[in-house]
Amino acid sequence: AVKLNLEASQKLERSFFELPKTEISYQYGQFNSTNKDNSIEISQAIPFPTFYSAQSGLFNAQTWGSRLDYNSTQNELKAMVQANYFQLQYLLLVKRNLRQLDSLYDEFVRVATLRYNSGETNLLEKISAETKRSEIFVQLSQVENDFTASYQSLKTSLNISFEFEV
């Protein structure tokens, strides 16, 4: 949309010298005598020459503003794509670390359950291990949701519909 706005400004820039339309009027009737008169009037209002230079400056400034807007939008889009990409990279690393922690806590829960069943420790250690594993599971679920949202945002920013891998 911004690119089309820039192109429209560039096209408009070349139209600064536009003469006003010629006006023609016709009157019929009694004006100066008892006879029927015909009156034809042709007129064209031509603005002062500095008007065209000022209008040219205005259109140039509008094109320049549109060009700045285009460059700004391009830079914002690049920054948004880059931020989404780095966010996805970060979330992939967090997901990998949480999966490693999840496997460690699975082992911790297994060991704590064996120790509790053998009577070596109390129930508190087993519950603590299960709670920690549940916390990691919730964090992993949240990271998955964040990853999906960032992935969709990146796809939207790139204006693509196909799936890709980061």
mmCIF file with all atom_site columns, C-alpha atoms in Angstrom:
data_model
loop_
_atom_site.group_PDB
_atom_site.id
_atom_site.type_symbol
_atom_site.label_atom_id
_atom_site.label_alt_id
_atom_site.label_comp_id
_atom_site.label_asym_id
_atom_site.label_entity_id
_atom_site.label_seq_id
_atom_site.pdbx_PDB_ins_code
_atom_site.Cartn_x
_atom_site.Cartn_y
_atom_site.Cartn_z
_atom_site.occupancy
_atom_site.B_iso_or_equiv
_atom_site.pdbx_formal_charge
_atom_site.auth_seq_id
_atom_site.auth_comp_id
_atom_site.auth_asym_id
_atom_site.auth_atom_id
_atom_site.pdbx_PDB_model_num
ATOM 1   C CA . ALA A 1 1   ? 0.000   0.000   0.000   1.00 0.00 ? 1   ALA A CA 1
ATOM 2   C CA . VAL A 1 2   ? 2.829   2.371   0.818   1.00 0.00 ? 2   VAL A CA 1
ATOM 3   C CA . LYS A 1 3   ? 4.561   1.493   -2.453  1.00 0.00 ? 3   LYS A CA 1
ATOM 4   C CA . LEU A 1 4   ? 1.380   2.286   -4.393  1.00 0.00 ? 4   LEU A CA 1
ATOM 5   C CA . ASN A 1 5   ? 1.094   5.566   -2.512  1.00 0.00 ? 5   ASN A CA 1
ATOM 6   C CA . LEU A 1 6   ? 4.655   6.418   -3.552  1.00 0.00 ? 6   LEU A CA 1
ATOM 7   C CA . GLU A 1 7   ? 3.913   5.580   -7.185  1.00 0.00 ? 7   GLU A CA 1
ATOM 8   C CA . ALA A 1 8   ? 0.773   7.738   -7.082  1.00 0.00 ? 8   ALA A CA 1
ATOM 9   C CA . SER A 1 9   ? 2.787   10.653  -5.687  1.00 0.00 ? 9   SER A CA 1
ATOM 10  C CA . GLN A 1 10  ? 5.375   10.243  -8.430  1.00 0.00 ? 10  GLN A CA 1
ATOM 11  C CA . LYS A 1 11  ? 2.660   10.289  -11.105 1.00 0.00 ? 11  LYS A CA 1
ATOM 12  C CA . LEU A 1 12  ? 1.014   13.325  -9.531  1.00 0.00 ? 12  LEU A CA 1
ATOM 13  C CA . GLU A 1 13  ? 4.366   15.119  -9.420  1.00 0.00 ? 13  GLU A CA 1
ATOM 14  C CA . ARG A 1 14  ? 4.381   15.374  -13.222 1.00 0.00 ? 14  ARG A CA 1
ATOM 15  C CA . SER A 1 15  ? 0.943   16.971  -13.335 1.00 0.00 ? 15  SER A CA 1
ATOM 16  C CA . PHE A 1 16  ? 1.850   20.248  -11.621 1.00 0.00 ? 16  PHE A CA 1
ATOM 17  C CA . PHE A 1 17  ? 1.319   22.305  -14.813 1.00 0.00 ? 17  PHE A CA 1
ATOM 18  C CA . GLU A 1 18  ? -2.366  21.964  -15.490 1.00 0.00 ? 18  GLU A CA 1
ATOM 19  C CA . LEU A 1 19  ? -4.183  24.856  -17.075 1.00 0.00 ? 19  LEU A CA 1
ATOM 20  C CA . PRO A 1 20  ? -7.726  25.465  -15.909 1.00 0.00 ? 20  PRO A CA 1
ATOM 21  C CA . LYS A 1 21  ? -10.523 24.581  -18.275 1.00 0.00 ? 21  LYS A CA 1
ATOM 22  C CA . THR A 1 22  ? -11.815 27.090  -20.791 1.00 0.00 ? 22  THR A CA 1
ATOM 23  C CA . GLU A 1 23  ? -15.284 28.374  -20.001 1.00 0.00 ? 23  GLU A CA 1
ATOM 24  C CA . ILE A 1 24  ? -17.793 29.244  -22.701 1.00 0.00 ? 24  ILE A CA 1
ATOM 25  C CA . SER A 1 25  ? -21.095 30.988  -21.994 1.00 0.00 ? 25  SER A CA 1
ATOM 26  C CA . TYR A 1 26  ? -23.882 32.073  -24.322 1.00 0.00 ? 26  TYR A CA 1
ATOM 27  C CA . GLN A 1 27  ? -26.623 34.588  -23.700 1.00 0.00 ? 27  GLN A CA 1
ATOM 28  C CA . TYR A 1 28  ? -29.554 35.507  -25.904 1.00 0.00 ? 28  TYR A CA 1
ATOM 29  C CA . GLY A 1 29  ? -31.924 38.367  -25.320 1.00 0.00 ? 29  GLY A CA 1
ATOM 30  C CA . GLN A 1 30  ? -32.316 42.155  -25.192 1.00 0.00 ? 30  GLN A CA 1
ATOM 31  C CA . PHE A 1 31  ? -29.178 43.717  -23.752 1.00 0.00 ? 31  PHE A CA 1
ATOM 32  C CA . ASN A 1 32  ? -28.354 47.036  -25.413 1.00 0.00 ? 32  ASN A CA 1
ATOM 33  C CA . SER A 1 33  ? -31.288 47.650  -27.736 1.00 0.00 ? 33  SER A CA 1
ATOM 34  C CA . THR A 1 34  ? -34.800 46.569  -28.517 1.00 0.00 ? 34  THR A CA 1
ATOM 35  C CA . ASN A 1 35  ? -33.459 43.901  -30.837 1.00 0.00 ? 35  ASN A CA 1
ATOM 36  C CA . LYS A 1 36  ? -32.579 40.434  -29.725 1.00 0.00 ? 36  LYS A CA 1
ATOM 37  C CA . ASP A 1 37  ? -28.847 40.176  -29.088 1.00 0.00 ? 37  ASP A CA 1
ATOM 38  C CA . ASN A 1 38  ? -26.462 37.228  -29.001 1.00 0.00 ? 38  ASN A CA 1
ATOM 39  C CA . SER A 1 39  ? -23.618 37.219  -26.509 1.00 0.00 ? 39  SER A CA 1
ATOM 40  C CA . ILE A 1 40  ? -20.868 34.639  -26.541 1.00 0.00 ? 40  ILE A CA 1
ATOM 41  C CA . GLU A 1 41  ? -18.181 34.804  -23.879 1.00 0.00 ? 41  GLU A CA 1
ATOM 42  C CA . ILE A 1 42  ? -15.016 32.672  -23.795 1.00 0.00 ? 42  ILE A CA 1
ATOM 43  C CA . SER A 1 43  ? -12.766 32.916  -20.751 1.00 0.00 ? 43  SER A CA 1
ATOM 44  C CA . GLN A 1 44  ? -9.903  31.064  -19.157 1.00 0.00 ? 44  GLN A CA 1
ATOM 45  C CA . ALA A 1 45  ? -8.351  31.969  -15.804 1.00 0.00 ? 45  ALA A CA 1
ATOM 46  C CA . ILE A 1 46  ? -4.601  31.486  -15.985 1.00 0.00 ? 46  ILE A CA 1
ATOM 47  C CA . PRO A 1 47  ? -2.906  31.616  -12.588 1.00 0.00 ? 47  PRO A CA 1
ATOM 48  C CA . PHE A 1 48  ? 0.165   33.663  -11.870 1.00 0.00 ? 48  PHE A CA 1
ATOM 49  C CA . PRO A 1 49  ? 3.341   31.794  -12.985 1.00 0.00 ? 49  PRO A CA 1
ATOM 50  C CA . THR A 1 50  ? 4.684   31.416  -9.432  1.00 0.00 ? 50  THR A CA 1
ATOM 51  C CA . PHE A 1 51  ? 1.620   29.297  -8.674  1.00 0.00 ? 51  PHE A CA 1
ATOM 52  C CA . TYR A 1 52  ? 2.979   26.515  -10.866 1.00 0.00 ? 52  TYR A CA 1
ATOM 53  C CA . SER A 1 53  ? 6.426   26.607  -9.286  1.00 0.00 ? 53  SER A CA 1
ATOM 54  C CA . ALA A 1 54  ? 4.816   26.487  -5.833  1.00 0.00 ? 54  ALA A CA 1
ATOM 55  C CA . GLN A 1 55  ? 2.574   23.593  -6.894  1.00 0.00 ? 55  GLN A CA 1
ATOM 56  C CA . SER A 1 56  ? 5.602   21.787  -8.302  1.00 0.00 ? 56  SER A CA 1
ATOM 57  C CA . GLY A 1 57  ? 7.380   22.251  -4.963  1.00 0.00 ? 57  GLY A CA 1
ATOM 58  C CA . LEU A 1 58  ? 4.334   20.919  -3.143  1.00 0.00 ? 58  LEU A CA 1
ATOM 59  C CA . PHE A 1 59  ? 4.144   17.802  -5.305  1.00 0.00 ? 59  PHE A CA 1
ATOM 60  C CA . ASN A 1 60  ? 7.900   17.241  -4.947  1.00 0.00 ? 60  ASN A CA 1
ATOM 61  C CA . ALA A 1 61  ? 7.569   17.491  -1.174  1.00 0.00 ? 61  ALA A CA 1
ATOM 62  C CA . GLN A 1 62  ? 4.649   15.054  -1.181  1.00 0.00 ? 62  GLN A CA 1
ATOM 63  C CA . THR A 1 63  ? 6.680   12.588  -3.252  1.00 0.00 ? 63  THR A CA 1
ATOM 64  C CA . TRP A 1 64  ? 9.629   13.004  -0.909  1.00 0.00 ? 64  TRP A CA 1
ATOM 65  C CA . GLY A 1 65  ? 7.342   12.376  2.079   1.00 0.00 ? 65  GLY A CA 1
ATOM 66  C CA . SER A 1 66  ? 5.896   9.294   0.396   1.00 0.00 ? 66  SER A CA 1
ATOM 67  C CA . ARG A 1 67  ? 9.420   8.032   -0.310  1.00 0.00 ? 67  ARG A CA 1
ATOM 68  C CA . LEU A 1 68  ? 10.364  8.542   3.358   1.00 0.00 ? 68  LEU A CA 1
ATOM 69  C CA . ASP A 1 69  ? 7.186   6.760   4.419   1.00 0.00 ? 69  ASP A CA 1
ATOM 70  C CA . TYR A 1 70  ? 8.015   3.882   2.069   1.00 0.00 ? 70  TYR A CA 1
ATOM 71  C CA . ASN A 1 71  ? 11.571  3.582   3.422   1.00 0.00 ? 71  ASN A CA 1
ATOM 72  C CA . SER A 1 72  ? 10.304  3.791   7.003   1.00 0.00 ? 72  SER A CA 1
ATOM 73  C CA . THR A 1 73  ? 7.719   1.073   6.404   1.00 0.00 ? 73  THR A CA 1
ATOM 74  C CA . GLN A 1 74  ? 10.338  -1.104  4.739   1.00 0.00 ? 74  GLN A CA 1
ATOM 75  C CA . ASN A 1 75  ? 12.675  -0.692  7.718   1.00 0.00 ? 75  ASN A CA 1
ATOM 76  C CA . GLU A 1 76  ? 9.861   -1.406  10.193  1.00 0.00 ? 76  GLU A CA 1
ATOM 77  C CA . LEU A 1 77  ? 8.941   -4.552  8.298   1.00 0.00 ? 77  LEU A CA 1
ATOM 78  C CA . LYS A 1 78  ? 12.563  -5.722  8.220   1.00 0.00 ? 78  LYS A CA 1
ATOM 79  C CA . ALA A 1 79  ? 12.906  -5.070  11.948  1.00 0.00 ? 79  ALA A CA 1
ATOM 80  C CA . MET A 1 80  ? 9.662   -6.915  12.678  1.00 0.00 ? 80  MET A CA 1
ATOM 81  C CA . VAL A 1 81  ? 10.729  -9.937  10.609  1.00 0.00 ? 81  VAL A CA 1
ATOM 82  C CA . GLN A 1 82  ? 14.141  -9.946  12.262  1.00 0.00 ? 82  GLN A CA 1
ATOM 83  C CA . ALA A 1 83  ? 12.633  -9.660  15.758  1.00 0.00 ? 83  ALA A CA 1
ATOM 84  C CA . ASN A 1 84  ? 10.183  -12.493 15.067  1.00 0.00 ? 84  ASN A CA 1
ATOM 85  C CA . TYR A 1 85  ? 12.964  -14.666 13.667  1.00 0.00 ? 85  TYR A CA 1
ATOM 86  C CA . PHE A 1 86  ? 15.204  -14.101 16.682  1.00 0.00 ? 86  PHE A CA 1
ATOM 87  C CA . GLN A 1 87  ? 12.241  -14.685 18.998  1.00 0.00 ? 87  GLN A CA 1
ATOM 88  C CA . LEU A 1 88  ? 11.662  -18.041 17.280  1.00 0.00 ? 88  LEU A CA 1
ATOM 89  C CA . GLN A 1 89  ? 15.348  -18.925 17.617  1.00 0.00 ? 89  GLN A CA 1
ATOM 90  C CA . TYR A 1 90  ? 15.222  -18.075 21.321  1.00 0.00 ? 90  TYR A CA 1
ATOM 91  C CA . LEU A 1 91  ? 12.042  -20.086 21.872  1.00 0.00 ? 91  LEU A CA 1
ATOM 92  C CA . LEU A 1 92  ? 13.574  -23.094 20.098  1.00 0.00 ? 92  LEU A CA 1
ATOM 93  C CA . LEU A 1 93  ? 16.521  -22.986 22.498  1.00 0.00 ? 93  LEU A CA 1
ATOM 94  C CA . VAL A 1 94  ? 14.245  -22.597 25.509  1.00 0.00 ? 94  VAL A CA 1
ATOM 95  C CA . LYS A 1 95  ? 12.099  -25.494 24.274  1.00 0.00 ? 95  LYS A CA 1
ATOM 96  C CA . ARG A 1 96  ? 15.174  -27.709 23.879  1.00 0.00 ? 96  ARG A CA 1
ATOM 97  C CA . ASN A 1 97  ? 16.399  -26.833 27.384  1.00 0.00 ? 97  ASN A CA 1
ATOM 98  C CA . LEU A 1 98  ? 12.976  -27.432 28.907  1.00 0.00 ? 98  LEU A CA 1
ATOM 99  C CA . ARG A 1 99  ? 12.760  -30.829 27.223  1.00 0.00 ? 99  ARG A CA 1
ATOM 100 C CA . GLN A 1 100 ? 16.134  -31.737 28.714  1.00 0.00 ? 100 GLN A CA 1
ATOM 101 C CA . LEU A 1 101 ? 14.917  -30.586 32.123  1.00 0.00 ? 101 LEU A CA 1
ATOM 102 C CA . ASP A 1 102 ? 11.713  -32.544 31.637  1.00 0.00 ? 102 ASP A CA 1
ATOM 103 C CA . SER A 1 103 ? 13.649  -35.742 31.005  1.00 0.00 ? 103 SER A CA 1
ATOM 104 C CA . LEU A 1 104 ? 15.802  -35.044 34.087  1.00 0.00 ? 104 LEU A CA 1
ATOM 105 C CA . TYR A 1 105 ? 12.732  -34.485 36.250  1.00 0.00 ? 105 TYR A CA 1
ATOM 106 C CA . ASP A 1 106 ? 11.129  -37.630 34.839  1.00 0.00 ? 106 ASP A CA 1
ATOM 107 C CA . GLU A 1 107 ? 14.165  -39.531 36.089  1.00 0.00 ? 107 GLU A CA 1
ATOM 108 C CA . PHE A 1 108 ? 14.012  -37.624 39.387  1.00 0.00 ? 108 PHE A CA 1
ATOM 109 C CA . VAL A 1 109 ? 10.341  -38.593 39.832  1.00 0.00 ? 109 VAL A CA 1
ATOM 110 C CA . ARG A 1 110 ? 11.144  -42.228 39.031  1.00 0.00 ? 110 ARG A CA 1
ATOM 111 C CA . VAL A 1 111 ? 13.977  -42.300 41.587  1.00 0.00 ? 111 VAL A CA 1
ATOM 112 C CA . ALA A 1 112 ? 11.908  -40.456 44.213  1.00 0.00 ? 112 ALA A CA 1
ATOM 113 C CA . THR A 1 113 ? 9.029   -42.915 43.715  1.00 0.00 ? 113 THR A CA 1
ATOM 114 C CA . LEU A 1 114 ? 11.398  -45.893 44.120  1.00 0.00 ? 114 LEU A CA 1
ATOM 115 C CA . ARG A 1 115 ? 12.920  -44.372 47.253  1.00 0.00 ? 115 ARG A CA 1
ATOM 116 C CA . TYR A 1 116 ? 9.474   -43.655 48.700  1.00 0.00 ? 116 TYR A CA 1
ATOM 117 C CA . ASN A 1 117 ? 8.213   -47.164 47.900  1.00 0.00 ? 117 ASN A CA 1
ATOM 118 C CA . SER A 1 118 ? 11.271  -48.678 49.549  1.00 0.00 ? 118 SER A CA 1
ATOM 119 C CA . GLY A 1 119 ? 10.710  -46.491 52.639  1.00 0.00 ? 119 GLY A CA 1
ATOM 120 C CA . GLU A 1 120 ? 14.001  -44.631 52.307  1.00 0.00 ? 120 GLU A CA 1
ATOM 121 C CA . THR A 1 121 ? 12.383  -41.123 52.157  1.00 0.00 ? 121 THR A CA 1
ATOM 122 C CA . ASN A 1 122 ? 9.089   -39.507 52.986  1.00 0.00 ? 122 ASN A CA 1
ATOM 123 C CA . LEU A 1 123 ? 6.240   -38.527 50.661  1.00 0.00 ? 123 LEU A CA 1
ATOM 124 C CA . LEU A 1 124 ? 7.427   -34.910 50.497  1.00 0.00 ? 124 LEU A CA 1
ATOM 125 C CA . GLU A 1 125 ? 10.366  -35.710 48.191  1.00 0.00 ? 125 GLU A CA 1
ATOM 126 C CA . LYS A 1 126 ? 8.121   -37.607 45.787  1.00 0.00 ? 126 LYS A CA 1
ATOM 127 C CA . ILE A 1 127 ? 5.496   -34.812 45.702  1.00 0.00 ? 127 ILE A CA 1
ATOM 128 C CA . SER A 1 128 ? 8.212   -32.186 45.273  1.00 0.00 ? 128 SER A CA 1
ATOM 129 C CA . ALA A 1 129 ? 9.632   -34.048 42.270  1.00 0.00 ? 129 ALA A CA 1
ATOM 130 C CA . GLU A 1 130 ? 6.202   -34.417 40.677  1.00 0.00 ? 130 GLU A CA 1
ATOM 131 C CA . THR A 1 131 ? 5.469   -30.719 41.260  1.00 0.00 ? 131 THR A CA 1
ATOM 132 C CA . LYS A 1 132 ? 8.729   -29.671 39.604  1.00 0.00 ? 132 LYS A CA 1
ATOM 133 C CA . ARG A 1 133 ? 7.983   -31.924 36.626  1.00 0.00 ? 133 ARG A CA 1
ATOM 134 C CA . SER A 1 134 ? 4.509   -30.355 36.339  1.00 0.00 ? 134 SER A CA 1
ATOM 135 C CA . GLU A 1 135 ? 6.013   -26.851 36.427  1.00 0.00 ? 135 GLU A CA 1
ATOM 136 C CA . ILE A 1 136 ? 8.381   -27.756 33.598  1.00 0.00 ? 136 ILE A CA 1
ATOM 137 C CA . PHE A 1 137 ? 5.461   -29.204 31.634  1.00 0.00 ? 137 PHE A CA 1
ATOM 138 C CA . VAL A 1 138 ? 3.478   -25.953 32.057  1.00 0.00 ? 138 VAL A CA 1
ATOM 139 C CA . GLN A 1 139 ? 6.497   -23.878 31.020  1.00 0.00 ? 139 GLN A CA 1
ATOM 140 C CA . LEU A 1 140 ? 6.992   -26.098 27.978  1.00 0.00 ? 140 LEU A CA 1
ATOM 141 C CA . SER A 1 141 ? 3.344   -25.699 27.043  1.00 0.00 ? 141 SER A CA 1
ATOM 142 C CA . GLN A 1 142 ? 3.645   -21.906 27.358  1.00 0.00 ? 142 GLN A CA 1
ATOM 143 C CA . VAL A 1 143 ? 6.772   -21.871 25.189  1.00 0.00 ? 143 VAL A CA 1
ATOM 144 C CA . GLU A 1 144 ? 4.944   -23.957 22.566  1.00 0.00 ? 144 GLU A CA 1
ATOM 145 C CA . ASN A 1 145 ? 2.099   -21.407 22.517  1.00 0.00 ? 145 ASN A CA 1
ATOM 146 C CA . ASP A 1 146 ? 4.554   -18.497 22.278  1.00 0.00 ? 146 ASP A CA 1
ATOM 147 C CA . PHE A 1 147 ? 6.380   -20.260 19.457  1.00 0.00 ? 147 PHE A CA 1
ATOM 148 C CA . THR A 1 148 ? 3.143   -20.788 17.520  1.00 0.00 ? 148 THR A CA 1
ATOM 149 C CA . ALA A 1 149 ? 2.168   -17.129 17.946  1.00 0.00 ? 149 ALA A CA 1
ATOM 150 C CA . SER A 1 150 ? 5.590   -15.874 16.853  1.00 0.00 ? 150 SER A CA 1
ATOM 151 C CA . TYR A 1 151 ? 5.607   -18.272 13.907  1.00 0.00 ? 151 TYR A CA 1
ATOM 152 C CA . GLN A 1 152 ? 2.214   -17.005 12.730  1.00 0.00 ? 152 GLN A CA 1
ATOM 153 C CA . SER A 1 153 ? 3.364   -13.413 13.193  1.00 0.00 ? 153 SER A CA 1
ATOM 154 C CA . LEU A 1 154 ? 6.448   -14.096 11.067  1.00 0.00 ? 154 LEU A CA 1
ATOM 155 C CA . LYS A 1 155 ? 4.327   -15.718 8.358   1.00 0.00 ? 155 LYS A CA 1
ATOM 156 C CA . THR A 1 156 ? 2.013   -12.707 8.382   1.00 0.00 ? 156 THR A CA 1
ATOM 157 C CA . SER A 1 157 ? 4.940   -10.281 8.219   1.00 0.00 ? 157 SER A CA 1
ATOM 158 C CA . LEU A 1 158 ? 6.392   -12.159 5.249   1.00 0.00 ? 158 LEU A CA 1
ATOM 159 C CA . ASN A 1 159 ? 2.935   -12.446 3.652   1.00 0.00 ? 159 ASN A CA 1
ATOM 160 C CA . ILE A 1 160 ? 3.310   -16.159 2.988   1.00 0.00 ? 160 ILE A CA 1
ATOM 161 C CA . SER A 1 161 ? 0.887   -19.020 3.498   1.00 0.00 ? 161 SER A CA 1
ATOM 162 C CA . PHE A 1 162 ? 3.141   -22.067 3.173   1.00 0.00 ? 162 PHE A CA 1
ATOM 163 C CA . GLU A 1 163 ? 4.847   -23.708 6.126   1.00 0.00 ? 163 GLU A CA 1
ATOM 164 C CA . PHE A 1 164 ? 8.590   -23.368 6.670   1.00 0.00 ? 164 PHE A CA 1
ATOM 165 C CA . GLU A 1 165 ? 11.096  -24.422 9.269   1.00 0.00 ? 165 GLU A CA 1
ATOM 166 C CA . VAL A 1 166 ? 13.182  -22.052 11.338  1.00 0.00 ? 166 VAL A CA 1
#
